[in-house]
Amino acid sequence: MTECLFCKIANKEIPSNIVYEDEKILVFKDINPEAPVHILIIPKMHINSVQDINESNSNVISHIFAIIPKLAKDLDVDEKGFRVVSNIGEQGGQTVKHLHFHMLGGRNLSWPPG
Ligand code: 5GP
Ligand code: ZN
């Protein structure tokens, strides 16, 4: 997916403020933060959205969720709490068509979202 923004970020063709990286995933700061802590967690492999998760690629999803508690600790939101959310498709508010999980914290987050 050469034209995909987050593939380019994963390949370091576009710089980002990296928080965590391993062979499967990249975690970086959102360019337009909606909270004091606002990071994006992406698989390095291109997956369009949650709607394209299946048995053959779901290992990277479990890996992402296994890393989240460590990220929360490192970012000091583990005790007060935080939110993990993925927007899917047009009505879900997805603007970048490469699967990503927003991790937000550092302030009270209202519910329901808009
Ligand atoms: P979505 O709207 O698809 O759920 O989330 C996309 C997120 O990517 C937005 O929060 C937006 O601020 C962020 N974003 C868009 N372009 C860039 C970029 O070039 N770099 C970074 N770090 N974040 C970006
Ligand atoms: Zn991509």
GROMACS .gro file of C-alpha atoms and ligand atoms in nm:
model
  139
    1MET     CA    1   0.000   0.000   0.000
    2THR     CA    2   0.246   0.261  -0.122
    3GLU     CA    3  -0.006   0.545  -0.114
    4CYS     CA    4  -0.121   0.477   0.242
    5LEU     CA    5  -0.020   0.746   0.494
    6PHE     CA    6   0.024   0.507   0.787
    7CYS     CA    7   0.218   0.255   0.573
    8LYS     CA    8   0.453   0.545   0.495
    9ILE     CA    9   0.479   0.628   0.865
   10ALA     CA   10   0.541   0.258   0.944
   11ASN     CA   11   0.816   0.252   0.676
   12LYS     CA   12   0.966   0.579   0.811
   13GLU     CA   13   0.909   0.751   0.478
   14ILE     CA   14   0.714   1.009   0.678
   15PRO     CA   15   0.850   1.104   1.022
   16SER     CA   16   0.646   1.058   1.337
   17ASN     CA   17   0.699   1.097   1.707
   18ILE     CA   18   0.753   0.731   1.797
   19VAL     CA   19   0.654   0.608   2.142
   20TYR     CA   20   0.709   0.234   2.092
   21GLU     CA   21   0.813   0.005   1.809
   22ASP     CA   22   0.875  -0.362   1.749
   23GLU     CA   23   0.874  -0.589   1.446
   24LYS     CA   24   0.494  -0.598   1.422
   25ILE     CA   25   0.362  -0.263   1.541
   26LEU     CA   26   0.437   0.109   1.562
   27VAL     CA   27   0.304   0.348   1.825
   28PHE     CA   28   0.332   0.722   1.766
   29LYS     CA   29   0.184   1.050   1.886
   30ASP     CA   30  -0.125   1.178   1.707
   31ILE     CA   31  -0.039   1.492   1.509
   32ASN     CA   32  -0.360   1.659   1.634
   33PRO     CA   33  -0.399   1.542   1.995
   34GLU     CA   34  -0.748   1.544   2.147
   35ALA     CA   35  -0.617   1.479   2.500
   36PRO     CA   36  -0.289   1.522   2.693
   37VAL     CA   37  -0.211   1.161   2.597
   38HIS     CA   38  -0.317   1.075   2.243
   39ILE     CA   39  -0.122   0.807   2.064
   40LEU     CA   40  -0.197   0.585   1.767
   41ILE     CA   41  -0.119   0.214   1.764
   42ILE     CA   42  -0.087   0.058   1.419
   43PRO     CA   43   0.010  -0.279   1.277
   44LYS     CA   44   0.304  -0.235   1.037
   45MET     CA   45   0.122  -0.455   0.787
   46HIS     CA   46  -0.160  -0.285   0.602
   47ILE     CA   47  -0.509  -0.372   0.726
   48ASN     CA   48  -0.789  -0.135   0.620
   49SER     CA   49  -0.986  -0.133   0.943
   50VAL     CA   50  -1.131  -0.354   1.217
   51GLN     CA   51  -1.369  -0.475   0.948
   52ASP     CA   52  -1.076  -0.653   0.780
   53ILE     CA   53  -0.951  -0.841   1.085
   54ASN     CA   54  -0.975  -1.218   1.043
   55GLU     CA   55  -0.821  -1.539   1.178
   56SER     CA   56  -0.513  -1.504   0.955
   57ASN     CA   57  -0.413  -1.153   1.072
   58SER     CA   58  -0.559  -1.136   1.423
   59ASN     CA   59  -0.229  -1.228   1.590
   60VAL     CA   60  -0.114  -0.867   1.546
   61ILE     CA   61  -0.431  -0.747   1.718
   62SER     CA   62  -0.370  -0.961   2.025
   63HIS     CA   63  -0.012  -0.835   2.021
   64ILE     CA   64  -0.137  -0.474   2.022
   65PHE     CA   65  -0.361  -0.541   2.320
   66ALA     CA   66  -0.082  -0.720   2.503
   67ILE     CA   67   0.134  -0.406   2.471
   68ILE     CA   68  -0.135  -0.157   2.581
   69PRO     CA   69  -0.088  -0.209   2.959
   70LYS     CA   70   0.285  -0.135   2.922
   71LEU     CA   71   0.209   0.178   2.716
   72ALA     CA   72  -0.042   0.293   2.979
   73LYS     CA   73   0.219   0.252   3.249
   74ASP     CA   74   0.490   0.431   3.050
   75LEU     CA   75   0.251   0.721   2.974
   76ASP     CA   76   0.132   0.731   3.336
   77VAL     CA   77  -0.237   0.677   3.265
   78ASP     CA   78  -0.257   0.324   3.405
   79GLU     CA   79  -0.399   0.427   3.741
   80LYS     CA   80  -0.639   0.706   3.640
   81GLY     CA   81  -0.760   0.530   3.327
   82PHE     CA   82  -0.769   0.587   2.956
   83ARG     CA   83  -0.961   0.492   2.642
   84VAL     CA   84  -0.878   0.275   2.342
   85VAL     CA   85  -1.093   0.332   2.034
   86SER     CA   86  -1.091   0.247   1.665
   87ASN     CA   87  -1.302   0.437   1.415
   88ILE     CA   88  -1.436   0.227   1.130
   89GLY     CA   89  -1.562   0.354   0.797
   90GLU     CA   90  -1.748   0.670   0.709
   91GLN     CA   91  -2.004   0.688   0.988
   92GLY     CA   92  -1.746   0.561   1.234
   93GLY     CA   93  -1.534   0.867   1.156
   94GLN     CA   94  -1.233   0.687   1.007
   95THR     CA   95  -1.019   0.930   0.808
   96VAL     CA   96  -0.706   0.716   0.758
   97LYS     CA   97  -0.780   0.381   0.596
   98HIS     CA   98  -0.508   0.187   0.779
   99LEU     CA   99  -0.621   0.016   1.099
  100HIS     CA  100  -0.529   0.215   1.406
  101PHE     CA  101  -0.628   0.226   1.769
  102HIS     CA  102  -0.642   0.563   1.938
  103MET     CA  103  -0.525   0.559   2.300
  104LEU     CA  104  -0.644   0.868   2.486
  105GLY     CA  105  -0.592   0.978   2.842
  106GLY     CA  106  -0.473   1.245   3.080
  107ARG     CA  107  -0.816   1.407   3.123
  108ASN     CA  108  -1.175   1.303   3.191
  109LEU     CA  109  -1.317   1.158   2.870
  110SER     CA  110  -1.689   1.208   2.818
  111TRP     CA  111  -1.928   0.936   2.706
  112PRO     CA  112  -2.099   0.889   2.470
  113PRO     CA  113  -1.862   1.030   2.208
  114GLY     CA  114  -2.006   1.262   1.941
  1155GP     P1  115  -0.920   0.847   1.234
  1155GP     O1  116  -0.992   0.976   1.209
  1155GP     O2  117  -0.894   0.774   1.105
  1155GP     O3  118  -0.979   0.762   1.340
  1155GP     O4  119  -0.780   0.889   1.294
  1155GP     C1  120  -0.673   0.936   1.219
  1155GP     C2  121  -0.583   1.009   1.314
  1155GP     O5  122  -0.458   1.026   1.250
  1155GP     C3  123  -0.633   1.151   1.349
  1155GP     O6  124  -0.649   1.161   1.490
  1155GP     C4  125  -0.524   1.243   1.295
  1155GP     O7  126  -0.498   1.352   1.380
  1155GP     C5  127  -0.404   1.150   1.284
  1155GP     N1  128  -0.313   1.185   1.177
  1155GP     C6  129  -0.345   1.216   1.049
  1155GP     N2  130  -0.234   1.238   0.976
  1155GP     C7  131  -0.129   1.218   1.061
  1155GP     C8  132   0.013   1.227   1.043
  1155GP     O8  133   0.065   1.257   0.936
  1155GP     N3  134   0.090   1.202   1.153
  1155GP     C9  135   0.035   1.170   1.274
  1155GP     N4  136   0.120   1.148   1.375
  1155GP     N5  137  -0.097   1.160   1.293
  1155GP    C10  138  -0.179   1.185   1.188
  116ZN      ZN  139  -0.141   0.123   0.518
   0.00000   0.00000   0.00000
